[in-house]
Amino acid sequence: MDPSELEQQPRTDAARIASDAVELLEVLWGRALAGPVSSSQLRAMFILEHNDGINLRTLAGTMDSTPPSVSRLCDRLEAMGMIERTPSPASRREVRLHLSKSGHAVLGELRTRRVQELQSVLARMPSGKRQALVRGLEAFRDAAYDELHGETNGDARTA
């Protein structure tokens, strides 16, 4: 094995382990979901939480979907009281999307259940390994943020 392959191997191993961990997180978080919304509706709600007041076309682009599909998804969310539509001050034809109080509450409850699921798993880990995990996840979060936002300074951020 040449030196470049030796250097690449730890990154490949880390990527495989991270992929396995994400799959397990999805299973754990799926158990926590048990709420009134589907995973695609939940994704739309997360996007609206961080992009309050975006229009349907922007939401569709962010979700990599078509405006008619996202419009139907928003119809269902609005009927459940999770989102609100308001007219745009800039254009009478444009509608702005907002997460409702109920929508914020659902996301808060989901996050609480997710934390409970994770605490159960983390309680099985030795303290030193948990501390190492926190440091590693902080570095991963910062690197992922930089990757998604095209930054290179690595400052600490929160998602």
mmCIF file of C-alpha atoms in Angstrom:
data_model
loop_
_atom_site.group_PDB
_atom_site.id
_atom_site.type_symbol
_atom_site.label_atom_id
_atom_site.label_comp_id
_atom_site.label_asym_id
_atom_site.label_seq_id
_atom_site.Cartn_x
_atom_site.Cartn_y
_atom_site.Cartn_z
ATOM 1 C CA MET A 1 0.000 0.000 0.000
ATOM 2 C CA ASP A 2 1.484 3.351 -0.989
ATOM 3 C CA PRO A 3 1.555 6.346 1.434
ATOM 4 C CA SER A 4 -1.448 8.072 -0.171
ATOM 5 C CA GLU A 5 -3.549 4.918 0.323
ATOM 6 C CA LEU A 6 -2.431 4.710 3.955
ATOM 7 C CA GLU A 7 -3.501 8.325 4.468
ATOM 8 C CA GLN A 8 -6.871 7.719 2.780
ATOM 9 C CA GLN A 9 -7.765 4.595 4.813
ATOM 10 C CA PRO A 10 -8.644 6.352 8.118
ATOM 11 C CA ARG A 11 -10.986 8.733 6.243
ATOM 12 C CA THR A 12 -12.624 5.802 4.477
ATOM 13 C CA ASP A 13 -13.051 3.938 7.768
ATOM 14 C CA ALA A 14 -14.467 7.067 9.426
ATOM 15 C CA ALA A 15 -16.902 7.577 6.546
ATOM 16 C CA ARG A 16 -18.142 3.974 6.824
ATOM 17 C CA ILE A 17 -18.553 4.219 10.594
ATOM 18 C CA ALA A 18 -20.323 7.577 10.291
ATOM 19 C CA SER A 19 -22.645 6.110 7.653
ATOM 20 C CA ASP A 20 -23.475 3.180 9.946
ATOM 21 C CA ALA A 21 -24.092 5.569 12.848
ATOM 22 C CA VAL A 22 -26.393 7.744 10.733
ATOM 23 C CA GLU A 23 -28.428 4.699 9.725
ATOM 24 C CA LEU A 24 -28.821 3.758 13.389
ATOM 25 C CA LEU A 25 -29.765 7.343 14.242
ATOM 26 C CA GLU A 26 -32.443 7.221 11.561
ATOM 27 C CA VAL A 27 -33.886 4.108 13.194
ATOM 28 C CA LEU A 28 -33.772 5.696 16.657
ATOM 29 C CA TRP A 29 -35.279 8.930 15.380
ATOM 30 C CA GLY A 30 -37.924 6.978 13.495
ATOM 31 C CA ARG A 31 -39.002 5.556 16.847
ATOM 32 C CA ALA A 32 -39.144 9.105 18.208
ATOM 33 C CA LEU A 33 -41.199 10.383 15.243
ATOM 34 C CA ALA A 34 -44.482 8.669 16.135
ATOM 35 C CA GLY A 35 -46.195 12.018 15.559
ATOM 36 C CA PRO A 36 -48.784 13.396 13.200
ATOM 37 C CA VAL A 37 -46.446 14.215 10.290
ATOM 38 C CA SER A 38 -44.613 12.176 7.654
ATOM 39 C CA SER A 39 -40.871 12.396 7.147
ATOM 40 C CA SER A 40 -41.274 14.623 4.046
ATOM 41 C CA GLN A 41 -43.653 16.923 5.941
ATOM 42 C CA LEU A 42 -41.184 17.005 8.813
ATOM 43 C CA ARG A 43 -38.387 17.971 6.420
ATOM 44 C CA ALA A 44 -40.493 20.846 5.084
ATOM 45 C CA MET A 45 -41.185 21.995 8.641
ATOM 46 C CA PHE A 46 -37.460 21.982 9.496
ATOM 47 C CA ILE A 47 -36.753 24.039 6.386
ATOM 48 C CA LEU A 48 -39.494 26.546 7.271
ATOM 49 C CA GLU A 49 -38.238 26.775 10.831
ATOM 50 C CA HIS A 50 -34.882 28.005 9.535
ATOM 51 C CA ASN A 51 -36.220 29.968 6.540
ATOM 52 C CA ASP A 52 -39.353 31.670 7.817
ATOM 53 C CA GLY A 53 -41.397 33.374 5.142
ATOM 54 C CA ILE A 54 -39.953 31.638 2.082
ATOM 55 C CA ASN A 55 -42.224 31.062 -0.879
ATOM 56 C CA LEU A 56 -43.383 27.757 -2.290
ATOM 57 C CA ARG A 57 -40.916 27.761 -5.180
ATOM 58 C CA THR A 58 -37.978 28.268 -2.811
ATOM 59 C CA LEU A 59 -39.235 25.494 -0.531
ATOM 60 C CA ALA A 60 -39.622 23.164 -3.525
ATOM 61 C CA GLY A 61 -36.086 23.954 -4.677
ATOM 62 C CA THR A 62 -34.680 23.373 -1.208
ATOM 63 C CA MET A 63 -36.502 20.040 -1.022
ATOM 64 C CA ASP A 64 -35.398 19.147 -4.570
ATOM 65 C CA SER A 65 -39.020 18.605 -5.529
ATOM 66 C CA THR A 66 -41.601 20.152 -7.819
ATOM 67 C CA PRO A 67 -43.800 23.087 -6.796
ATOM 68 C CA PRO A 68 -47.053 21.108 -7.349
ATOM 69 C CA SER A 69 -45.855 18.286 -5.064
ATOM 70 C CA VAL A 70 -44.702 20.695 -2.384
ATOM 71 C CA SER A 71 -47.934 22.669 -2.722
ATOM 72 C CA ARG A 72 -49.943 19.519 -1.924
ATOM 73 C CA LEU A 73 -47.604 18.759 0.976
ATOM 74 C CA CYS A 74 -48.165 22.304 2.284
ATOM 75 C CA ASP A 75 -51.933 21.909 1.832
ATOM 76 C CA ARG A 76 -51.810 18.915 4.189
ATOM 77 C CA LEU A 77 -49.554 20.717 6.673
ATOM 78 C CA GLU A 78 -51.835 23.746 6.651
ATOM 79 C CA ALA A 79 -54.913 21.536 7.176
ATOM 80 C CA MET A 80 -53.179 20.005 10.223
ATOM 81 C CA GLY A 81 -52.361 23.494 11.550
ATOM 82 C CA MET A 82 -48.585 23.038 11.221
ATOM 83 C CA ILE A 83 -47.945 25.900 8.801
ATOM 84 C CA GLU A 84 -49.566 29.181 7.826
ATOM 85 C CA ARG A 85 -49.652 30.910 4.472
ATOM 86 C CA THR A 86 -49.610 34.684 4.280
ATOM 87 C CA PRO A 87 -49.687 37.026 1.296
ATOM 88 C CA SER A 88 -46.364 38.510 0.294
ATOM 89 C CA PRO A 89 -46.066 42.262 0.771
ATOM 90 C CA ALA A 90 -44.066 42.402 -2.474
ATOM 91 C CA SER A 91 -46.475 40.550 -4.773
ATOM 92 C CA ARG A 92 -50.155 39.715 -4.539
ATOM 93 C CA ARG A 93 -49.554 36.438 -6.381
ATOM 94 C CA GLU A 94 -46.831 35.211 -4.029
ATOM 95 C CA VAL A 95 -47.541 33.433 -0.752
ATOM 96 C CA ARG A 96 -45.143 33.236 2.177
ATOM 97 C CA LEU A 97 -44.893 30.091 4.299
ATOM 98 C CA HIS A 98 -44.496 30.141 8.070
ATOM 99 C CA LEU A 99 -44.328 27.469 10.732
ATOM 100 C CA SER A 100 -47.309 27.864 13.073
ATOM 101 C CA LYS A 101 -47.206 27.694 16.876
ATOM 102 C CA SER A 102 -48.440 24.099 16.601
ATOM 103 C CA GLY A 103 -45.686 23.349 14.105
ATOM 104 C CA HIS A 104 -43.049 24.756 16.452
ATOM 105 C CA ALA A 105 -44.529 22.681 19.290
ATOM 106 C CA VAL A 106 -44.405 19.477 17.226
ATOM 107 C CA LEU A 107 -40.737 20.084 16.376
ATOM 108 C CA GLY A 108 -39.974 20.808 20.038
ATOM 109 C CA GLU A 109 -41.670 17.580 21.144
ATOM 110 C CA LEU A 110 -39.856 15.614 18.472
ATOM 111 C CA ARG A 111 -36.497 17.005 19.562
ATOM 112 C CA THR A 112 -37.283 16.099 23.171
ATOM 113 C CA ARG A 113 -38.108 12.511 22.178
ATOM 114 C CA ARG A 114 -34.944 12.320 20.038
ATOM 115 C CA VAL A 115 -32.805 13.486 22.957
ATOM 116 C CA GLN A 116 -34.436 10.851 25.180
ATOM 117 C CA GLU A 117 -33.675 8.129 22.631
ATOM 118 C CA LEU A 118 -30.070 9.298 22.363
ATOM 119 C CA GLN A 119 -29.614 9.579 26.123
ATOM 120 C CA SER A 120 -30.598 5.943 26.468
ATOM 121 C CA VAL A 121 -27.875 4.923 23.995
ATOM 122 C CA LEU A 122 -25.261 7.303 25.404
ATOM 123 C CA ALA A 123 -25.855 5.953 28.914
ATOM 124 C CA ARG A 124 -24.462 2.617 27.666
ATOM 125 C CA MET A 125 -21.147 4.249 26.699
ATOM 126 C CA PRO A 126 -18.183 4.711 29.062
ATOM 127 C CA SER A 127 -17.744 8.341 30.143
ATOM 128 C CA GLY A 128 -14.411 8.790 28.346
ATOM 129 C CA LYS A 129 -15.857 7.521 25.071
ATOM 130 C CA ARG A 130 -18.840 9.890 25.442
ATOM 131 C CA GLN A 131 -16.476 12.838 25.925
ATOM 132 C CA ALA A 132 -14.465 11.794 22.868
ATOM 133 C CA LEU A 133 -17.701 11.483 20.904
ATOM 134 C CA VAL A 134 -18.699 15.034 21.849
ATOM 135 C CA ARG A 135 -15.348 16.404 20.673
ATOM 136 C CA GLY A 136 -15.546 14.394 17.458
ATOM 137 C CA LEU A 137 -19.131 15.442 16.742
ATOM 138 C CA GLU A 138 -18.282 19.095 17.332
ATOM 139 C CA ALA A 139 -15.462 18.838 14.784
ATOM 140 C CA PHE A 140 -17.734 16.951 12.378
ATOM 141 C CA ARG A 141 -20.493 19.565 12.771
ATOM 142 C CA ASP A 142 -18.054 22.381 12.026
ATOM 143 C CA ALA A 143 -16.593 20.588 8.990
ATOM 144 C CA ALA A 144 -20.064 19.752 7.647
ATOM 145 C CA TYR A 145 -21.165 23.362 8.111
ATOM 146 C CA ASP A 146 -18.094 24.549 6.211
ATOM 147 C CA GLU A 147 -18.756 22.003 3.452
ATOM 148 C CA LEU A 148 -22.389 23.074 3.078
ATOM 149 C CA HIS A 149 -21.676 26.796 3.243
ATOM 150 C CA GLY A 150 -18.381 26.876 1.337
ATOM 151 C CA GLU A 151 -16.385 28.226 4.283
ATOM 152 C CA THR A 152 -12.885 27.249 5.291
ATOM 153 C CA ASN A 153 -12.257 28.926 8.645
ATOM 154 C CA GLY A 154 -13.634 26.106 10.868
ATOM 155 C CA ASP A 155 -15.066 28.394 13.576
ATOM 156 C CA ALA A 156 -17.435 26.677 16.029
ATOM 157 C CA ARG A 157 -21.041 26.878 14.954
ATOM 158 C CA THR A 158 -24.401 25.514 15.912
ATOM 159 C CA ALA A 159 -26.750 23.954 13.401
#
